[in-house]
C-alpha cells in the first residue's frame, strides 16, 4: 500500500535517551503520530535508538484502531532508521480523553477507538435522565462490622481505606489516601457526573460490611479542603465551570454505631449528574506547528472534536481576563430585549420606530446600560447605510461611555463587534477580521449570549472576505473558507445554547441569516456581489441549494423573512443561479439561469431602494455584472442549443 511521502517531516533522535522503550514510544512517538494524523500527514524518522517495530505498531493501533492503522500508517526499518509514514487521518485523533463512565462494578475510561458520535452524545446529552441521583439520598445509618445493605453499582462505589497496624507508621492522612491516584477518586467523580450522579462510601468494604474510618475534627476539615481542591482541578464542561459545593457535590460524615464508643464515620461523597462532560484532566491531542509537535489546548481540542477535524486557523483561546458575569439579571435581560427590538425595527427599515425606541430607552433606563445598547445599534445602522464617518463618531461616543457601566467587561466585547463593522465599512478587512477575533477571544470569558452569537457570525463574514484576498493561494483560500463555515457552525451551537437556557432572541431570523451566509461561503461569493475566481465544487453547490431550500420551507411554514433578510435572500439566490450558469453546457440553459438570476436581483433592487442603501448598491452591482454576462450570451453560438445525441448519433 503506497502512502504519500509529502507532508511534514519530524526527526526523532534517541541519543542520550534514558526512558524505557515503552515509555519512549508513548511519550514521544505516539504524540508525533497523533499530530500528523490531525495535520496534513507526513513522516517520522527515528534514529539512534533501538525500538521494536511491533511495539510501535501495537501502540499506534491501540490509539486509532485496526482499519485506521491499515489505511493511514506504514512503518519501515532500514539502515538503522525507523520511518513511520502517516497519512492525514479520516477523522480527528485524541491520545487520551481523560473521561470516564460507570459500570456495575467499576469505572471505565473512554477509549480513543470508541465512537466519536457516542462520545459526543455523552458530552452534549440534554434529554431527560431516568433516576438521577439526588443529593441527600445516601444511606445514613451504619453499625460497625455489620452489613450496610449497599452493593456497588452504576451509582455506588464502596471503599475501605482503614490501614493495617503494620502500615500505620508510614501512612498518609485519610484525606491523602482518599485522593491518591491508586484510589481513583477523580475517575469516580468523572464517571458518576457523566452518567446519573452517584455516591462514594468510604468506610465500607467491597462486601458491603461497615469498617468505618476513625477521624478527628481536624481530619474532617482536611477532607473538606482537599476534596474541594480535587473538584476544582477537574474540568467541568466546555466552559470550565467552577463546581459548587452543596449543588454539584457534597461531603457527609455519618456516625457509625460502635460498642466501644469511638468516633468512627462513614464518609460519603456525593456528585450530581453534570451535563456537558466532566474530565479528570485536559484531553490529550496534538498538531503540527512550525514543523514541531504541539499539544493542543482544551478549547482547541473541544472545537476540533466537535467538528471532527483540526484546523489551526480557527481556534480561539480565552483571553487572560477573569470570567465575568452580568452585574444583574435585570441588566442581562434588558440588553437582550432592547437589542432584539432595535434589530426588529432596523431590519424592517423602520427608522422612525428605531429612533423613538432609542429615545425612550435612554430616557427611562439609564441604569441598565441603555445608552451603550443604543450607541451600538446606531453604529450598525450607520455601517449598513454606508456612512463610515458617522459610524466612527458613534463608535468613539460608545467608548467614552464604557467606564461608567457596571458591565464594562461585557460591553468591551460588544465594542469589538462595532469596531469590526467600522473597519469593514472602509474595506479594511484585515483589521475587521482581527477585531472580530479579538472580541471572540474576550467573548469566551463572558456568559454565552447575543454578543458571542453575533461575533461568530462576524468572524465568518470576515474570514470569507479574507478568503477573497487570498485567491491566488488556493490552499489558503480553502482554509479561510473552511474557517468561515466552522464559525457559522459555532454560531449555530451558541444559538442552541441560548434556546436551552431559554434566552429570548430572534430565532427564526437567525436561522434564515445562517442559511443565507452559508450559501455565500459555499459558492465562493461575498455579500457585496464579488465572485471568487475559484469555482465552488458541485458538492458545495448542492449544499448551498439545501440551505436555500431550508429558507423557502421556513417561509412555507409561516416563518416569514424580515425585509432586510428578504433582500439578502434574493441576492443569495441570484448568486447561486449565476454559479449554476457557469457549469451549464447547454447554452440556452446557461442563458435561462442568468435571466433567472437577474429576476432575483431586480426583486432585491425594488425592496432595497430608499431603505437599505448598502444592499441597494450590492444589488445594482450584481445587475450590471449579469447584464454583461447576458450580452455575451446573446451571440449566435450562445443562442444555439447543444446538439442532441442518441447512441452517438445527432438528431
Short mmCIF file of N, CA and C in Angstrom, two decimals, residues 501-621:
data_model
loop_
_atom_site.label_atom_id
_atom_site.label_comp_id
_atom_site.label_asym_id
_atom_site.label_seq_id
_atom_site.Cartn_x
_atom_site.Cartn_y
_atom_site.Cartn_z
N UNK A 501 -31.06 27.56 27.32
CA UNK A 501 -31.05 28.42 28.51
C UNK A 501 -32.25 29.36 28.55
N UNK A 502 -33.15 29.19 27.57
CA UNK A 502 -34.39 29.99 27.49
C UNK A 502 -34.10 31.48 27.42
N UNK A 503 -33.06 31.85 26.67
CA UNK A 503 -32.76 33.26 26.44
C UNK A 503 -33.51 33.69 25.19
N UNK A 504 -34.41 34.66 25.29
CA UNK A 504 -35.22 35.04 24.12
C UNK A 504 -34.39 35.78 23.07
N UNK A 505 -34.50 35.35 21.84
CA UNK A 505 -33.87 36.08 20.74
C UNK A 505 -34.60 35.71 19.46
N UNK A 506 -34.26 36.40 18.37
CA UNK A 506 -34.98 36.24 17.11
C UNK A 506 -34.51 34.96 16.41
N UNK A 507 -35.02 33.83 16.89
CA UNK A 507 -34.54 32.52 16.44
C UNK A 507 -34.74 32.34 14.94
N UNK A 508 -35.94 32.64 14.46
CA UNK A 508 -36.24 32.42 13.04
C UNK A 508 -35.33 33.24 12.14
N UNK A 509 -35.17 34.52 12.48
CA UNK A 509 -34.31 35.38 11.65
C UNK A 509 -32.87 34.89 11.67
N UNK A 510 -32.41 34.44 12.84
CA UNK A 510 -31.05 33.92 12.90
C UNK A 510 -30.88 32.70 12.00
N UNK A 511 -31.87 31.81 12.01
CA UNK A 511 -31.80 30.62 11.15
C UNK A 511 -31.74 31.01 9.68
N UNK A 512 -32.55 32.01 9.30
CA UNK A 512 -32.52 32.49 7.92
C UNK A 512 -31.14 33.06 7.58
N UNK A 513 -30.64 33.89 8.49
CA UNK A 513 -29.34 34.54 8.26
C UNK A 513 -28.23 33.50 8.11
N UNK A 514 -28.26 32.49 8.97
CA UNK A 514 -27.24 31.45 8.94
C UNK A 514 -27.26 30.72 7.60
N UNK A 515 -28.45 30.37 7.12
CA UNK A 515 -28.57 29.68 5.83
C UNK A 515 -28.05 30.54 4.68
N UNK A 516 -28.43 31.81 4.68
CA UNK A 516 -28.04 32.72 3.59
C UNK A 516 -26.52 32.93 3.57
N UNK A 517 -25.94 33.14 4.76
CA UNK A 517 -24.49 33.34 4.82
C UNK A 517 -23.74 32.07 4.40
N UNK A 518 -24.29 30.92 4.77
CA UNK A 518 -23.66 29.66 4.36
C UNK A 518 -23.65 29.53 2.84
N UNK A 519 -24.74 29.95 2.21
CA UNK A 519 -24.81 29.90 0.74
C UNK A 519 -23.65 30.68 0.14
N UNK A 520 -23.46 31.90 0.60
CA UNK A 520 -22.38 32.74 0.04
C UNK A 520 -21.01 32.11 0.23
N UNK A 521 -20.78 31.56 1.43
CA UNK A 521 -19.47 30.94 1.68
C UNK A 521 -19.28 29.71 0.80
N UNK A 522 -20.32 28.88 0.70
CA UNK A 522 -20.22 27.64 -0.07
C UNK A 522 -19.96 27.88 -1.56
N UNK A 523 -20.60 28.94 -2.12
CA UNK A 523 -20.46 29.16 -3.57
C UNK A 523 -19.35 30.17 -3.90
N UNK A 524 -18.55 30.52 -2.88
CA UNK A 524 -17.41 31.43 -3.09
C UNK A 524 -17.85 32.81 -3.58
N UNK A 525 -18.86 33.34 -2.91
CA UNK A 525 -19.37 34.68 -3.21
C UNK A 525 -19.30 35.52 -1.94
N UNK A 526 -19.32 36.83 -2.10
CA UNK A 526 -19.43 37.71 -0.94
C UNK A 526 -20.76 38.44 -1.00
N UNK A 527 -21.17 38.98 0.13
CA UNK A 527 -22.43 39.72 0.19
C UNK A 527 -22.42 40.91 -0.77
N UNK A 528 -21.24 41.43 -1.07
CA UNK A 528 -21.14 42.60 -1.95
C UNK A 528 -21.42 42.25 -3.41
N UNK A 529 -21.40 40.95 -3.72
CA UNK A 529 -21.62 40.53 -5.10
C UNK A 529 -20.36 40.11 -5.82
N UNK A 530 -19.24 40.16 -5.11
CA UNK A 530 -17.98 39.74 -5.72
C UNK A 530 -17.91 38.22 -5.76
N UNK A 531 -17.54 37.67 -6.91
CA UNK A 531 -17.41 36.22 -7.07
C UNK A 531 -15.95 35.84 -7.16
N UNK A 532 -15.55 34.86 -6.36
CA UNK A 532 -14.16 34.40 -6.43
C UNK A 532 -13.91 33.72 -7.76
N UNK A 533 -12.68 33.86 -8.25
CA UNK A 533 -12.32 33.17 -9.49
C UNK A 533 -12.26 31.67 -9.29
N UNK A 534 -12.05 31.25 -8.04
CA UNK A 534 -12.04 29.82 -7.72
C UNK A 534 -13.47 29.32 -7.70
N UNK A 535 -13.80 28.41 -8.58
CA UNK A 535 -15.18 27.91 -8.68
C UNK A 535 -15.48 26.96 -7.53
N UNK A 536 -16.72 26.97 -7.04
CA UNK A 536 -17.11 26.02 -5.99
C UNK A 536 -17.23 24.61 -6.55
N UNK A 537 -17.09 23.62 -5.69
CA UNK A 537 -17.28 22.24 -6.14
C UNK A 537 -18.77 21.96 -6.31
N UNK A 538 -19.09 20.89 -7.02
CA UNK A 538 -20.50 20.51 -7.18
C UNK A 538 -21.12 20.16 -5.83
N UNK A 539 -20.30 19.57 -4.94
CA UNK A 539 -20.80 19.24 -3.60
C UNK A 539 -21.21 20.51 -2.85
N UNK A 540 -20.40 21.57 -2.99
CA UNK A 540 -20.73 22.83 -2.32
C UNK A 540 -21.96 23.48 -2.93
N UNK A 541 -22.12 23.35 -4.24
CA UNK A 541 -23.33 23.89 -4.89
C UNK A 541 -24.57 23.15 -4.40
N UNK A 542 -24.45 21.84 -4.25
CA UNK A 542 -25.57 21.05 -3.73
C UNK A 542 -25.90 21.46 -2.30
N UNK A 543 -24.85 21.64 -1.48
CA UNK A 543 -25.06 22.06 -0.09
C UNK A 543 -25.72 23.43 -0.04
N UNK A 544 -25.34 24.32 -0.95
CA UNK A 544 -25.94 25.66 -1.00
C UNK A 544 -27.42 25.59 -1.35
N UNK A 545 -27.77 24.69 -2.28
CA UNK A 545 -29.18 24.55 -2.66
C UNK A 545 -30.02 24.06 -1.49
N UNK A 546 -29.42 23.22 -0.63
CA UNK A 546 -30.12 22.75 0.57
C UNK A 546 -30.41 23.91 1.51
N UNK A 547 -29.43 24.81 1.68
CA UNK A 547 -29.62 25.97 2.56
C UNK A 547 -30.73 26.88 2.03
N UNK A 548 -30.75 27.12 0.73
CA UNK A 548 -31.80 27.95 0.13
C UNK A 548 -33.17 27.29 0.29
N UNK A 549 -33.20 25.97 0.13
CA UNK A 549 -34.46 25.24 0.30
C UNK A 549 -34.97 25.33 1.74
N UNK A 550 -34.04 25.36 2.69
CA UNK A 550 -34.42 25.47 4.10
C UNK A 550 -35.13 26.80 4.36
N UNK A 551 -34.59 27.88 3.79
CA UNK A 551 -35.24 29.19 3.94
C UNK A 551 -36.62 29.17 3.30
N UNK A 552 -36.72 28.59 2.12
CA UNK A 552 -38.00 28.51 1.41
C UNK A 552 -39.03 27.72 2.22
N UNK A 553 -38.62 26.59 2.78
CA UNK A 553 -39.53 25.77 3.58
C UNK A 553 -39.96 26.51 4.85
N UNK A 554 -39.03 27.24 5.44
CA UNK A 554 -39.38 28.04 6.63
C UNK A 554 -40.47 29.05 6.30
N UNK A 555 -40.38 29.65 5.13
CA UNK A 555 -41.40 30.61 4.70
C UNK A 555 -42.75 29.92 4.53
N UNK A 556 -42.74 28.73 3.92
CA UNK A 556 -43.98 27.98 3.73
C UNK A 556 -44.63 27.62 5.06
N UNK A 557 -43.79 27.44 6.08
CA UNK A 557 -44.29 27.10 7.42
C UNK A 557 -44.69 28.32 8.23
N UNK A 558 -44.72 29.48 7.57
CA UNK A 558 -45.17 30.69 8.25
C UNK A 558 -44.09 31.51 8.89
N UNK A 559 -42.83 31.11 8.74
CA UNK A 559 -41.71 31.86 9.32
C UNK A 559 -41.18 32.85 8.29
N UNK A 560 -41.83 33.99 8.21
CA UNK A 560 -41.51 34.95 7.15
C UNK A 560 -40.17 35.63 7.39
N UNK A 561 -39.58 36.12 6.31
CA UNK A 561 -38.31 36.84 6.36
C UNK A 561 -38.54 38.29 6.73
N UNK A 562 -37.60 38.88 7.46
CA UNK A 562 -37.66 40.33 7.67
C UNK A 562 -37.37 40.99 6.31
N UNK A 563 -37.67 42.26 6.19
CA UNK A 563 -37.44 42.95 4.91
C UNK A 563 -35.97 42.93 4.53
N UNK A 564 -35.10 43.14 5.52
CA UNK A 564 -33.66 43.13 5.26
C UNK A 564 -33.21 41.74 4.81
N UNK A 565 -33.67 40.70 5.54
CA UNK A 565 -33.25 39.34 5.22
C UNK A 565 -33.83 38.88 3.88
N UNK A 566 -35.03 39.38 3.53
CA UNK A 566 -35.64 39.02 2.26
C UNK A 566 -34.76 39.48 1.09
N UNK A 567 -34.20 40.68 1.21
CA UNK A 567 -33.32 41.20 0.15
C UNK A 567 -32.06 40.34 0.06
N UNK A 568 -31.48 40.00 1.21
CA UNK A 568 -30.30 39.13 1.20
C UNK A 568 -30.62 37.78 0.55
N UNK A 569 -31.82 37.29 0.81
CA UNK A 569 -32.25 36.01 0.23
C UNK A 569 -32.30 36.08 -1.29
N UNK A 570 -32.87 37.17 -1.81
CA UNK A 570 -32.91 37.34 -3.27
C UNK A 570 -31.50 37.40 -3.86
N UNK A 571 -30.61 38.12 -3.18
CA UNK A 571 -29.24 38.24 -3.66
C UNK A 571 -28.52 36.88 -3.64
N UNK A 572 -28.72 36.13 -2.56
CA UNK A 572 -28.09 34.81 -2.46
C UNK A 572 -28.61 33.86 -3.54
N UNK A 573 -29.93 33.92 -3.80
CA UNK A 573 -30.49 33.08 -4.88
C UNK A 573 -29.91 33.47 -6.23
N UNK A 574 -29.78 34.78 -6.45
CA UNK A 574 -29.21 35.25 -7.70
C UNK A 574 -27.77 34.75 -7.88
N UNK A 575 -26.99 34.82 -6.81
CA UNK A 575 -25.60 34.37 -6.88
C UNK A 575 -25.52 32.87 -7.13
N UNK A 576 -26.41 32.13 -6.49
CA UNK A 576 -26.43 30.67 -6.69
C UNK A 576 -26.77 30.33 -8.15
N UNK A 577 -27.77 31.02 -8.70
CA UNK A 577 -28.15 30.79 -10.10
C UNK A 577 -27.03 31.17 -11.06
N UNK A 578 -26.30 32.23 -10.71
CA UNK A 578 -25.16 32.64 -11.54
C UNK A 578 -24.10 31.55 -11.56
N UNK A 579 -23.81 30.98 -10.38
CA UNK A 579 -22.83 29.89 -10.32
C UNK A 579 -23.33 28.68 -11.11
N UNK A 580 -24.63 28.39 -11.04
CA UNK A 580 -25.17 27.27 -11.80
C UNK A 580 -24.97 27.48 -13.30
N UNK A 581 -25.15 28.73 -13.74
CA UNK A 581 -24.99 29.02 -15.17
C UNK A 581 -23.58 28.70 -15.65
N UNK A 582 -22.61 28.80 -14.74
CA UNK A 582 -21.22 28.59 -15.13
C UNK A 582 -20.91 27.13 -15.46
N UNK A 583 -21.72 26.21 -14.92
CA UNK A 583 -21.45 24.79 -15.18
C UNK A 583 -22.41 24.20 -16.20
N UNK A 584 -23.30 25.05 -16.75
CA UNK A 584 -24.24 24.58 -17.76
C UNK A 584 -23.53 24.43 -19.11
N UNK A 585 -23.61 23.26 -19.69
CA UNK A 585 -23.02 23.05 -21.01
C UNK A 585 -23.96 23.51 -22.12
N UNK A 586 -25.26 23.32 -21.90
CA UNK A 586 -26.24 23.77 -22.88
C UNK A 586 -26.35 25.29 -22.82
N UNK A 587 -26.13 25.97 -23.95
CA UNK A 587 -26.07 27.43 -23.97
C UNK A 587 -27.41 28.07 -23.62
N UNK A 588 -28.51 27.46 -24.07
CA UNK A 588 -29.82 28.01 -23.75
C UNK A 588 -30.11 27.89 -22.25
N UNK A 589 -29.68 26.79 -21.66
CA UNK A 589 -29.85 26.61 -20.22
C UNK A 589 -29.03 27.64 -19.44
N UNK A 590 -27.82 27.89 -19.94
CA UNK A 590 -26.96 28.90 -19.31
C UNK A 590 -27.64 30.26 -19.31
N UNK A 591 -28.19 30.64 -20.47
CA UNK A 591 -28.87 31.93 -20.60
C UNK A 591 -30.08 31.99 -19.68
N UNK A 592 -30.82 30.87 -19.60
CA UNK A 592 -32.03 30.83 -18.75
C UNK A 592 -31.65 31.06 -17.28
N UNK A 593 -30.57 30.45 -16.82
CA UNK A 593 -30.14 30.63 -15.43
C UNK A 593 -29.75 32.09 -15.17
N UNK A 594 -29.07 32.70 -16.11
CA UNK A 594 -28.68 34.10 -15.95
C UNK A 594 -29.90 35.01 -15.91
N UNK A 595 -30.90 34.72 -16.72
CA UNK A 595 -32.14 35.51 -16.71
C UNK A 595 -32.86 35.35 -15.37
N UNK A 596 -32.86 34.12 -14.85
CA UNK A 596 -33.47 33.88 -13.53
C UNK A 596 -32.72 34.65 -12.45
N UNK A 597 -31.39 34.71 -12.57
CA UNK A 597 -30.57 35.44 -11.60
C UNK A 597 -30.90 36.92 -11.63
N UNK A 598 -31.07 37.49 -12.83
CA UNK A 598 -31.44 38.90 -12.96
C UNK A 598 -32.81 39.15 -12.35
N UNK A 599 -33.72 38.22 -12.54
CA UNK A 599 -35.07 38.36 -11.97
C UNK A 599 -35.00 38.51 -10.44
N UNK A 600 -34.14 37.70 -9.80
CA UNK A 600 -33.99 37.78 -8.33
C UNK A 600 -33.35 39.10 -7.93
N UNK A 601 -32.37 39.56 -8.69
CA UNK A 601 -31.69 40.83 -8.39
C UNK A 601 -32.66 42.00 -8.50
N UNK A 602 -33.51 41.98 -9.51
CA UNK A 602 -34.48 43.07 -9.69
C UNK A 602 -35.44 43.15 -8.51
N UNK A 603 -35.81 42.00 -7.96
CA UNK A 603 -36.67 41.99 -6.77
C UNK A 603 -35.93 42.62 -5.59
N UNK A 604 -34.62 42.33 -5.48
CA UNK A 604 -33.81 42.90 -4.41
C UNK A 604 -33.69 44.41 -4.56
N UNK A 605 -33.51 44.88 -5.79
CA UNK A 605 -33.40 46.33 -6.06
C UNK A 605 -34.67 47.04 -5.65
N UNK A 606 -35.80 46.46 -6.00
CA UNK A 606 -37.10 47.07 -5.69
C UNK A 606 -37.31 47.17 -4.18
N UNK A 607 -36.92 46.13 -3.45
CA UNK A 607 -37.13 46.11 -2.00
C UNK A 607 -36.13 46.99 -1.25
N UNK A 608 -34.90 47.10 -1.78
CA UNK A 608 -33.84 47.80 -1.06
C UNK A 608 -33.85 49.30 -1.28
N UNK A 609 -34.37 49.75 -2.41
CA UNK A 609 -34.31 51.17 -2.76
C UNK A 609 -34.97 52.03 -1.67
N UNK A 610 -34.29 53.09 -1.27
CA UNK A 610 -34.75 54.09 -0.31
C UNK A 610 -34.69 53.61 1.15
N UNK A 611 -34.48 52.30 1.40
CA UNK A 611 -34.47 51.82 2.78
C UNK A 611 -33.12 51.25 3.21
N UNK A 612 -32.47 50.51 2.31
CA UNK A 612 -31.23 49.85 2.67
C UNK A 612 -30.17 50.17 1.61
N UNK A 613 -29.46 51.27 1.85
CA UNK A 613 -28.55 51.82 0.84
C UNK A 613 -27.48 50.81 0.41
N UNK A 614 -26.83 50.16 1.39
CA UNK A 614 -25.76 49.23 1.06
C UNK A 614 -26.27 48.05 0.23
N UNK A 615 -27.38 47.47 0.65
CA UNK A 615 -27.93 46.34 -0.10
C UNK A 615 -28.35 46.77 -1.50
N UNK A 616 -28.85 48.00 -1.60
CA UNK A 616 -29.24 48.54 -2.91
C UNK A 616 -28.01 48.61 -3.82
N UNK A 617 -26.90 49.10 -3.27
CA UNK A 617 -25.65 49.18 -4.05
C UNK A 617 -25.18 47.79 -4.48
N UNK A 618 -25.27 46.83 -3.56
CA UNK A 618 -24.84 45.47 -3.88
C UNK A 618 -25.70 44.87 -4.99
N UNK A 619 -27.00 45.16 -4.94
CA UNK A 619 -27.92 44.63 -5.96
C UNK A 619 -27.65 45.25 -7.33
N UNK A 620 -27.43 46.57 -7.35
CA UNK A 620 -27.12 47.27 -8.61
C UNK A 620 -25.85 46.71 -9.23
N UNK A 621 -24.84 46.46 -8.38
CA UNK A 621 -23.57 45.90 -8.87
C UNK A 621 -23.80 44.53 -9.52
#
